[in-house]
Coordinates of C-alpha atoms in Angstrom, one line a residue:
M1 CA -5.0 4.8 16.3
S2 CA -4.5 2.7 13.2
G3 CA -7.5 2.9 11.0
T4 CA -8.8 4.2 7.7
F5 CA -7.9 7.8 8.6
L6 CA -11.0 9.2 7.0
G7 CA -11.4 12.9 7.9
M8 CA -7.7 13.6 7.2
P9 CA -6.9 16.4 4.7
A10 CA -6.6 15.7 1.0
F11 CA -3.2 14.5 -0.2
P12 CA -1.9 17.8 -1.5
E13 CA -2.6 19.6 1.8
A14 CA -1.2 16.7 3.9
A15 CA 1.9 16.3 1.7
R16 CA 2.6 20.1 1.8
T17 CA 3.0 19.7 5.6
S18 CA 5.2 16.6 5.3
V19 CA 7.7 18.0 2.8
H20 CA 8.5 20.7 5.2
N21 CA 9.5 18.2 8.0
P22 CA 13.2 17.6 7.5
T23 CA 13.4 14.8 10.1
L24 CA 10.5 12.9 8.5
R25 CA 12.0 13.2 5.0
G26 CA 15.4 12.2 6.3
N27 CA 14.1 9.1 8.1
I28 CA 12.1 7.9 5.1
R29 CA 14.9 8.7 2.5
H30 CA 17.4 6.7 4.5
A31 CA 15.2 3.7 5.0
T32 CA 13.7 3.5 1.5
H33 CA 17.1 3.9 -0.2
T34 CA 18.6 1.2 1.9
I35 CA 15.8 -1.3 1.3
R36 CA 15.6 -0.7 -2.4
T37 CA 19.3 -1.1 -2.9
K38 CA 19.3 -4.4 -1.0
R39 CA 16.2 -5.6 -2.9
A40 CA 17.9 -4.9 -6.3
A41 CA 20.8 -7.1 -5.3
A42 CA 18.5 -9.9 -4.1
V43 CA 16.5 -9.9 -7.3
A44 CA 19.6 -9.8 -9.4
E45 CA 20.5 -13.2 -8.0
L46 CA 17.7 -14.9 -9.9
D47 CA 18.2 -15.4 -13.6
D48 CA 14.4 -16.2 -14.0
W49 CA 13.1 -13.2 -12.1
A50 CA 11.1 -12.0 -15.1
E51 CA 9.5 -15.4 -15.5
L52 CA 8.7 -15.6 -11.8
R53 CA 7.1 -12.2 -12.1
E54 CA 5.0 -13.2 -15.0
A55 CA 4.0 -16.4 -13.3
G56 CA 2.9 -14.5 -10.2
K57 CA 0.8 -12.2 -12.4
Q58 CA -0.9 -15.1 -14.3
I59 CA -1.6 -17.0 -11.1
K60 CA -3.3 -14.0 -9.5
E61 CA -5.2 -13.2 -12.7
H62 CA -6.5 -16.7 -13.0
T63 CA -7.5 -16.9 -9.3
L64 CA -9.3 -13.5 -9.5
R65 CA -11.3 -14.7 -12.5
H66 CA -12.4 -17.8 -10.7
L67 CA -12.4 -16.4 -7.1
D68 CA -15.9 -17.8 -6.3
R69 CA -14.8 -21.3 -7.0
Y70 CA -11.5 -21.1 -5.0
L71 CA -13.1 -19.5 -2.0
V72 CA -15.7 -22.2 -1.7
Q73 CA -12.9 -24.8 -2.1
L74 CA -11.0 -23.0 0.7
E75 CA -14.0 -23.0 3.0
E76 CA -14.5 -26.7 2.5
A77 CA -10.9 -27.5 3.2
V78 CA -10.6 -25.3 6.3
T79 CA -13.8 -26.8 7.7
A80 CA -12.7 -30.3 7.0
A81 CA -9.4 -29.6 8.9
G82 CA -11.3 -28.5 12.0
G83 CA -11.5 -24.7 11.4
T84 CA -14.6 -22.5 11.2
V85 CA -15.1 -20.0 8.3
H86 CA -17.0 -16.7 8.7
W87 CA -17.9 -14.4 5.8
A88 CA -17.7 -10.6 6.3
A89 CA -19.2 -8.3 3.7
D90 CA -17.7 -5.2 5.3
A91 CA -15.7 -3.8 8.1
D92 CA -18.6 -3.6 10.6
E93 CA -19.5 -7.2 10.1
A94 CA -15.9 -8.4 10.4
N95 CA -15.4 -6.4 13.6
R96 CA -18.6 -7.8 15.0
I97 CA -17.6 -11.3 14.2
V98 CA -14.2 -11.0 15.8
T99 CA -15.5 -9.2 18.9
D100 CA -18.2 -11.9 19.4
L101 CA -15.6 -14.7 19.1
V102 CA -13.3 -13.0 21.6
R103 CA -16.1 -12.5 24.0
A104 CA -17.1 -16.1 23.7
T105 CA -13.8 -17.1 25.1
G106 CA -14.3 -15.0 28.2
E107 CA -11.0 -13.2 27.6
S108 CA -10.5 -9.4 27.6
E109 CA -7.2 -9.2 25.7
V110 CA -5.7 -10.5 22.5
V111 CA -2.2 -10.5 20.9
K112 CA -1.9 -9.6 17.3
V113 CA 0.2 -10.5 14.3
K114 CA 0.9 -7.6 12.0
S115 CA -2.1 -7.4 9.7
M116 CA -3.1 -4.8 7.1
A117 CA -6.6 -6.2 6.9
T118 CA -7.3 -5.6 10.6
Q119 CA -5.9 -2.1 10.3
E120 CA -8.1 -1.5 7.2
I121 CA -11.3 -2.4 9.2
G122 CA -10.2 -0.6 12.4
L123 CA -10.3 -3.8 14.5
N124 CA -8.2 -2.4 17.4
E125 CA -10.7 0.4 17.9
A126 CA -13.7 -1.9 17.7
L127 CA -12.2 -4.3 20.3
E128 CA -11.3 -1.3 22.5
A129 CA -14.9 -0.1 22.4
A130 CA -16.0 -3.6 23.5
G131 CA -13.6 -3.5 26.5
I132 CA -11.0 -5.8 24.8
A133 CA -7.3 -4.8 24.7
A134 CA -5.4 -5.6 21.5
Y135 CA -1.6 -5.8 21.8
E136 CA 0.5 -5.4 18.6
T137 CA 3.5 -7.7 18.8
D138 CA 5.4 -6.7 15.6
L139 CA 8.2 -4.4 16.7
A140 CA 7.3 -1.6 14.3
E141 CA 3.6 -1.9 15.0
L142 CA 4.4 -1.9 18.8
I143 CA 6.2 1.4 18.2
V144 CA 3.3 2.8 16.4
Q145 CA 0.8 1.7 19.1
L146 CA 2.8 2.9 22.0
G147 CA 3.3 6.3 20.4
E148 CA -0.4 6.6 19.6
D149 CA 0.6 7.0 16.0
R150 CA -0.4 5.7 12.6
P151 CA 1.5 3.3 10.4
S152 CA 3.2 5.0 7.4
H153 CA 4.6 2.1 5.5
I154 CA 3.3 -1.4 4.5
L155 CA 6.4 -3.3 5.6
V156 CA 7.9 -1.0 8.1
P157 CA 5.0 0.9 9.8
A158 CA 7.4 3.0 11.9
I159 CA 9.7 4.0 9.1
H160 CA 9.0 7.7 9.9
R161 CA 10.6 7.3 13.4
N162 CA 14.4 7.3 14.1
R163 CA 16.1 5.5 16.9
G164 CA 16.0 8.4 19.3
E165 CA 12.3 8.9 18.9
I166 CA 11.7 5.2 19.5
R167 CA 13.8 5.2 22.6
D168 CA 11.8 8.1 24.0
I169 CA 8.5 6.4 23.2
F170 CA 9.6 3.2 24.9
R171 CA 10.8 5.1 28.0
R172 CA 7.6 7.1 28.2
E173 CA 4.9 4.6 27.3
M174 CA 5.9 1.0 27.9
G175 CA 5.1 1.1 31.6
R176 CA 1.5 2.1 30.8
W177 CA 1.0 -1.0 28.6
G178 CA 2.9 -3.6 30.6
R179 CA 6.5 -4.2 31.5
A180 CA 8.4 -0.8 31.6
A181 CA 11.5 -0.1 29.6
P182 CA 14.8 -0.8 31.4
D183 CA 16.4 2.0 33.2
G184 CA 19.0 3.8 31.1
L185 CA 17.6 2.5 27.8
S186 CA 19.7 3.9 25.0
D187 CA 18.9 4.2 21.3
E188 CA 21.1 1.3 20.3
P189 CA 19.1 -1.2 18.2
A190 CA 20.1 -4.2 20.3
Q191 CA 18.9 -2.5 23.5
L192 CA 15.6 -1.3 21.8
A193 CA 14.9 -4.8 20.5
E194 CA 15.7 -6.4 23.9
A195 CA 13.3 -3.9 25.6
A196 CA 10.5 -4.9 23.2
R197 CA 11.3 -8.6 23.6
L198 CA 11.0 -8.4 27.4
H199 CA 7.8 -6.2 27.2
L200 CA 6.1 -8.6 24.7
R201 CA 7.2 -11.9 26.3
E202 CA 4.8 -11.6 29.2
K203 CA 2.0 -11.0 26.8
F204 CA 2.8 -14.0 24.6
L205 CA 2.8 -16.3 27.6
R206 CA -0.4 -14.9 29.1
A207 CA -2.6 -14.5 26.0
K208 CA -5.3 -17.0 25.3
V209 CA -6.5 -15.4 22.1
A210 CA -4.5 -14.3 19.0
V211 CA -5.6 -12.3 16.0
S212 CA -3.7 -12.5 12.7
G213 CA -4.0 -11.9 9.0
A214 CA -2.4 -14.1 6.4
N215 CA -0.1 -13.5 3.4
F216 CA -1.6 -16.4 1.5
M217 CA -4.4 -19.0 1.7
V218 CA -4.0 -22.3 -0.2
A219 CA -7.4 -23.4 -1.5
E220 CA -6.6 -27.1 -2.1
T221 CA -5.7 -27.8 1.5
G222 CA -7.1 -24.9 3.5
T223 CA -3.6 -23.9 4.6
L224 CA -2.9 -20.3 5.8
V225 CA 0.6 -18.8 5.5
V226 CA 2.2 -16.0 7.4
V227 CA 5.8 -14.8 6.6
E228 CA 7.7 -12.5 9.0
S229 CA 11.1 -11.7 10.3
E230 CA 10.9 -11.4 14.1
G231 CA 9.3 -14.6 15.4
N232 CA 6.4 -12.7 17.1
G233 CA 4.1 -14.1 14.5
R234 CA 5.1 -17.7 15.3
M235 CA 4.5 -17.0 19.0
C236 CA 1.0 -15.7 18.3
L237 CA 0.1 -18.5 15.9
T238 CA 1.1 -21.3 18.2
L239 CA 0.8 -20.4 21.9
P240 CA -2.8 -19.1 22.3
E241 CA -5.8 -21.4 22.7
T242 CA -7.9 -19.6 20.1
L243 CA -6.6 -18.1 16.8
I244 CA -8.7 -15.7 14.7
S245 CA -7.4 -14.8 11.2
V246 CA -8.9 -11.9 9.3
V247 CA -7.9 -12.2 5.6
G248 CA -9.0 -10.4 2.4
I249 CA -10.6 -12.7 -0.1
E250 CA -8.0 -11.9 -2.7
K251 CA -5.2 -13.6 -0.7
V252 CA -6.2 -17.1 -1.9
V253 CA -4.1 -19.1 -4.3
P254 CA -5.2 -22.4 -5.8
T255 CA -2.4 -24.8 -5.1
W256 CA 0.8 -25.4 -3.2
Q257 CA 2.7 -25.2 -6.5
D258 CA 1.3 -21.7 -7.0
L259 CA 2.5 -20.8 -3.5
E260 CA 6.1 -21.7 -4.5
V261 CA 6.2 -18.7 -6.8
F262 CA 5.3 -16.2 -4.2
L263 CA 7.6 -17.6 -1.6
Q264 CA 10.4 -16.7 -3.9
T265 CA 9.2 -13.3 -5.0
L266 CA 7.7 -11.8 -1.8
P267 CA 10.8 -12.1 0.5
R268 CA 13.1 -10.6 -2.2
S269 CA 10.7 -7.8 -3.0
S270 CA 9.9 -6.9 0.6
T271 CA 12.9 -7.5 2.9
A272 CA 15.5 -8.3 0.3
E273 CA 15.9 -11.8 1.7
R274 CA 16.0 -15.1 -0.1
M275 CA 13.6 -16.5 2.4
N276 CA 11.8 -15.0 5.4
P277 CA 13.3 -16.1 8.7
Y278 CA 9.8 -17.3 9.8
T279 CA 7.4 -18.9 7.4
S280 CA 4.4 -20.3 9.4
M281 CA 1.8 -22.5 7.9
W282 CA -1.2 -24.0 9.6
T283 CA -4.2 -26.1 8.4
G284 CA -7.2 -26.1 10.7
T285 CA -6.5 -27.5 14.2
T286 CA -4.5 -30.5 15.4
P287 CA -5.1 -32.0 18.9
G288 CA -2.1 -31.2 21.2
D289 CA -0.4 -28.9 18.6
G290 CA -1.2 -25.2 18.4
P291 CA -4.5 -23.5 19.0
R292 CA -7.5 -25.6 19.9
N293 CA -9.9 -23.3 18.0
F294 CA -9.3 -21.7 14.6
H295 CA -11.6 -19.1 13.0
L296 CA -11.1 -17.7 9.5
V297 CA -12.9 -14.4 8.7
L298 CA -13.0 -13.9 5.0
L299 CA -13.2 -10.2 4.3
D300 CA -14.8 -8.5 1.3
N301 CA -15.1 -4.8 2.3
G302 CA -15.3 -3.6 -1.3
R303 CA -13.1 -6.2 -3.0
T304 CA -15.9 -7.7 -5.2
D305 CA -16.7 -4.2 -6.4
I306 CA -13.0 -3.9 -7.5
L307 CA -13.3 -7.2 -9.3
A308 CA -15.9 -5.8 -11.6
D309 CA -13.5 -3.2 -12.9
E310 CA -11.3 -4.8 -15.6
V311 CA -8.6 -2.2 -15.2
G312 CA -8.8 -1.5 -11.5
R313 CA -8.8 -5.1 -10.4
Q314 CA -5.1 -5.3 -11.0
A315 CA -4.7 -3.9 -7.5
L316 CA -6.1 -7.1 -6.0
R317 CA -2.9 -8.9 -7.3
C318 CA -0.9 -7.0 -4.7
I319 CA 1.1 -9.3 -2.3
R320 CA 1.9 -6.3 0.1
C321 CA 5.7 -6.4 -0.5
S322 CA 5.9 -2.5 -0.4
A323 CA 8.5 -2.4 -3.2
C324 CA 6.5 0.3 -4.9
L325 CA 6.8 2.5 -1.9
N326 CA 10.5 2.2 -1.7
V327 CA 11.1 3.5 -5.3
C328 CA 8.4 6.2 -5.4
P329 CA 9.7 9.8 -5.4
V330 CA 6.4 11.1 -4.2
Y331 CA 6.2 8.7 -1.2
E332 CA 9.8 9.5 -0.3
R333 CA 9.0 13.1 0.1
A334 CA 5.4 13.1 1.3
G335 CA 5.6 10.1 3.7
G336 CA 2.9 7.6 4.4
H337 CA 0.5 9.6 6.6
A338 CA -0.3 12.0 3.7
Y339 CA -2.2 9.2 1.9
G340 CA -4.8 9.0 4.7
S341 CA -4.9 5.2 4.6
V342 CA -3.3 2.1 6.0
Y343 CA -2.3 1.5 2.4
P344 CA 0.2 4.3 1.5
G345 CA 2.3 4.9 -1.5
P346 CA 1.6 3.9 -5.1
I347 CA -0.4 0.8 -4.2
G348 CA -2.5 2.8 -1.7
A349 CA -3.2 5.5 -4.3
I350 CA -5.0 2.9 -6.4
L351 CA -6.3 0.5 -3.7
S352 CA -7.8 2.9 -1.2
P353 CA -10.0 4.9 -3.7
Q354 CA -11.4 1.6 -5.0
L355 CA -12.1 0.1 -1.6
R356 CA -13.6 3.3 -0.2
G357 CA -14.8 5.1 -3.3
T358 CA -13.7 8.5 -4.5
Q359 CA -16.5 10.6 -2.9
S360 CA -14.3 11.9 -0.1
E361 CA -11.7 14.6 -0.7
I362 CA -8.8 12.5 0.4
D363 CA -9.8 9.5 -1.8
A364 CA -10.5 11.7 -4.8
S365 CA -7.0 13.2 -4.5
L366 CA -5.1 9.9 -4.2
P367 CA -5.0 9.0 -8.0
Y368 CA -3.2 12.3 -8.5
A369 CA -0.5 11.5 -5.9
S370 CA 1.9 10.3 -8.5
S371 CA 4.3 11.6 -11.2
L372 CA 3.4 8.6 -13.4
C373 CA 7.1 7.8 -13.7
G374 CA 6.4 4.1 -13.8
A375 CA 9.1 3.0 -11.2
C376 CA 6.4 1.3 -9.2
Y377 CA 5.4 -0.9 -12.2
D378 CA 9.0 -1.8 -12.9
V379 CA 9.6 -3.3 -9.4
C380 CA 6.1 -4.9 -8.8
P381 CA 6.6 -8.7 -8.4
V382 CA 3.1 -9.3 -9.8
A383 CA 3.4 -6.7 -12.6
I384 CA 0.5 -4.4 -11.5
D385 CA 0.5 -1.5 -14.0
I386 CA -0.1 1.1 -11.3
P387 CA 0.3 4.1 -13.7
E388 CA -2.5 2.7 -15.9
V389 CA -4.8 2.3 -12.9
L390 CA -4.0 5.8 -11.7
V391 CA -5.0 7.3 -15.0
H392 CA -8.1 5.1 -15.1
L393 CA -9.1 6.4 -11.6
R394 CA -8.4 10.0 -12.6
E395 CA -10.9 9.6 -15.4
Q396 CA -13.5 8.5 -12.9
V397 CA -12.7 11.4 -10.6
A398 CA -13.0 13.8 -13.4
E399 CA -16.5 12.6 -14.3
Q400 CA -17.7 13.6 -10.8
P401 CA -19.4 17.0 -10.1
G402 CA -16.9 19.8 -9.5
H403 CA -14.7 19.2 -12.5
R404 CA -16.6 21.2 -15.1
L405 CA -13.8 23.6 -15.8
E406 CA -11.3 20.7 -16.2
R407 CA -13.6 18.9 -18.6
A408 CA -14.3 22.1 -20.5
A409 CA -10.5 22.8 -20.8
M410 CA -9.8 19.2 -22.0
G411 CA -12.7 19.4 -24.5
A412 CA -11.4 22.7 -25.9
A413 CA -7.9 21.2 -26.2
A414 CA -9.3 18.1 -28.0
K415 CA -11.1 20.2 -30.5
A416 CA -8.0 22.3 -31.2
F417 CA -5.8 19.2 -31.7
D418 CA -8.4 17.9 -34.1
H419 CA -8.2 21.0 -36.2
P420 CA -4.6 21.9 -37.2
S421 CA -5.6 25.4 -38.4
V422 CA -7.2 26.3 -35.1
L423 CA -4.1 24.9 -33.2
A424 CA -1.7 26.9 -35.5
A425 CA -3.7 30.1 -34.9
G426 CA -3.7 29.6 -31.2
Q427 CA 0.1 29.0 -31.2
R428 CA 0.7 32.2 -33.2
L429 CA -1.5 34.2 -30.8
A430 CA 0.2 32.8 -27.8
S431 CA 3.6 33.7 -29.2
L432 CA 2.6 37.2 -30.1
T433 CA 1.2 37.9 -26.6
R434 CA 3.8 36.0 -24.6
R435 CA 5.1 39.1 -22.8
L436 CA 1.6 39.5 -21.3
H437 CA 1.4 36.0 -19.9
P438 CA 1.4 35.6 -16.1
S439 CA 3.9 33.4 -14.4
K440 CA 1.2 31.8 -12.2
L441 CA -2.2 30.6 -13.2
P442 CA -5.3 32.1 -11.5
G443 CA -8.3 30.4 -10.0
P444 CA -8.5 26.6 -10.1
G445 CA -5.3 26.3 -12.1
R446 CA -3.2 27.9 -9.4
A447 CA -2.3 24.5 -7.9
W448 CA -0.3 23.7 -11.0
T449 CA 1.9 26.8 -10.5
E450 CA 2.3 27.0 -6.7
S451 CA 5.7 25.5 -6.9
R452 CA 6.6 26.1 -10.6
D453 CA 6.4 28.9 -13.1
L454 CA 4.5 28.5 -16.3
P455 CA 6.8 27.7 -19.2
A456 CA 7.5 30.7 -21.4
F457 CA 6.2 30.5 -24.9
P458 CA 8.8 30.7 -27.7
A459 CA 8.9 33.6 -30.1
E460 CA 7.6 31.2 -32.8
S461 CA 6.0 27.7 -32.7
F462 CA 7.8 24.6 -33.9
R463 CA 5.2 24.4 -36.7
T464 CA 6.2 27.9 -37.9
W465 CA 9.9 27.1 -37.6
F466 CA 9.6 23.8 -39.4
K467 CA 7.7 25.4 -42.3
R468 CA 10.4 28.1 -42.6
Q469 CA 13.1 25.5 -42.7
E470 CA 11.3 23.4 -45.3
R471 CA 10.8 26.6 -47.4
R472 CA 14.5 27.4 -47.2
K473 CA 15.4 23.9 -48.3
R474 CA 13.2 24.1 -51.3
E475 CA 14.5 27.5 -52.3
G476 CA 18.0 26.4 -51.9
G477 CA 17.4 23.4 -54.1
T478 CA 16.1 25.5 -57.0
R479 CA 19.2 27.7 -57.1

């Protein structure tokens, strides 16, 4: 069921449901607090973290400014190494390319490495419609797939599930997808992991086709890189005869030296590790070693449109570490499903509306799914100023039809602030009539006061109080 989730309710409505689910909030709170505490310790080990962060930002900015050149270089290098490169303008084209490639092998099933890009385009659903079964092999993605659920976190897609829920899903669903869960399966992590291992092993050994994404692509050599913690990625990348990788065009880096920076910052920011347990790299094909056929599908799907926005294109620097989710007070309380996208949390609030546009209700609401506290910017390993982009996108949403009252209110406020006498008169009037003020706003403004009362106006404004104090000082000085 992973996909773009279009048709879901707007963020405020979805979040309102989530915050009243104590199990969901407890699961997410426990997991995010644990991850961010460990991350802070891992980052503190490096004296040059600030320099690495700035280096990652500059590398990504340089690459995005010259993306056309590096993508051509990447294509040439992959082709020279025995791979085949395909260009996909949108999700439909990418799904069609992958489906045709799988059909050409004569196979009817594929194993998958965890991939945000394939979730973004709804590849599993497209393959299913073509009669091809796609099996997720990442443990958390397996939990989501078996439970007919949706991912709710970039790094830990099943973060909203506790051990008891996972045990029940395994007992109930594993047999329908392959090897059944062992009798008497408990909720002990070791038993759950062993059940998943046994279930997946038969798929690894049988599969002839694998589908992956990539964390990075090195333009100078045509090398793709996948970092993971379980070993399932290594199995998918080496055992099948055909490997198809669907990767967003922004994942390219110019050189191996550039890659060095991200292999230090990504593990610490995501899993709080100095190095990922499995870092797999492959360059084209090699006779007798790994897949015989390698296909790289370079995915645009709105990314070149984002490049044209000087403020919004910061989002394309993202290396999918999920650090911003783990510190976000809004995500912690609302959960990932409320964002209506495979990209939840702060990064999803700026990436999804740019990839999909802000015409739908859910995408128009995402730039407002933030308190603008700035914690996401503080932890971002490539220094994406998420609050700046959120405000930028709010401006775009406000320019759309349906925001006339908001624009009128902001226009009136701007005129008042430009004219001190008008502002002072308004403050005096508000103070004089304060006993008549409602505690809740009516009409379109009621959303602001559904969970809070309007602040009470003081008996006098600061301006009036300050003038009185200044007058007293002057009078006291003349005596």
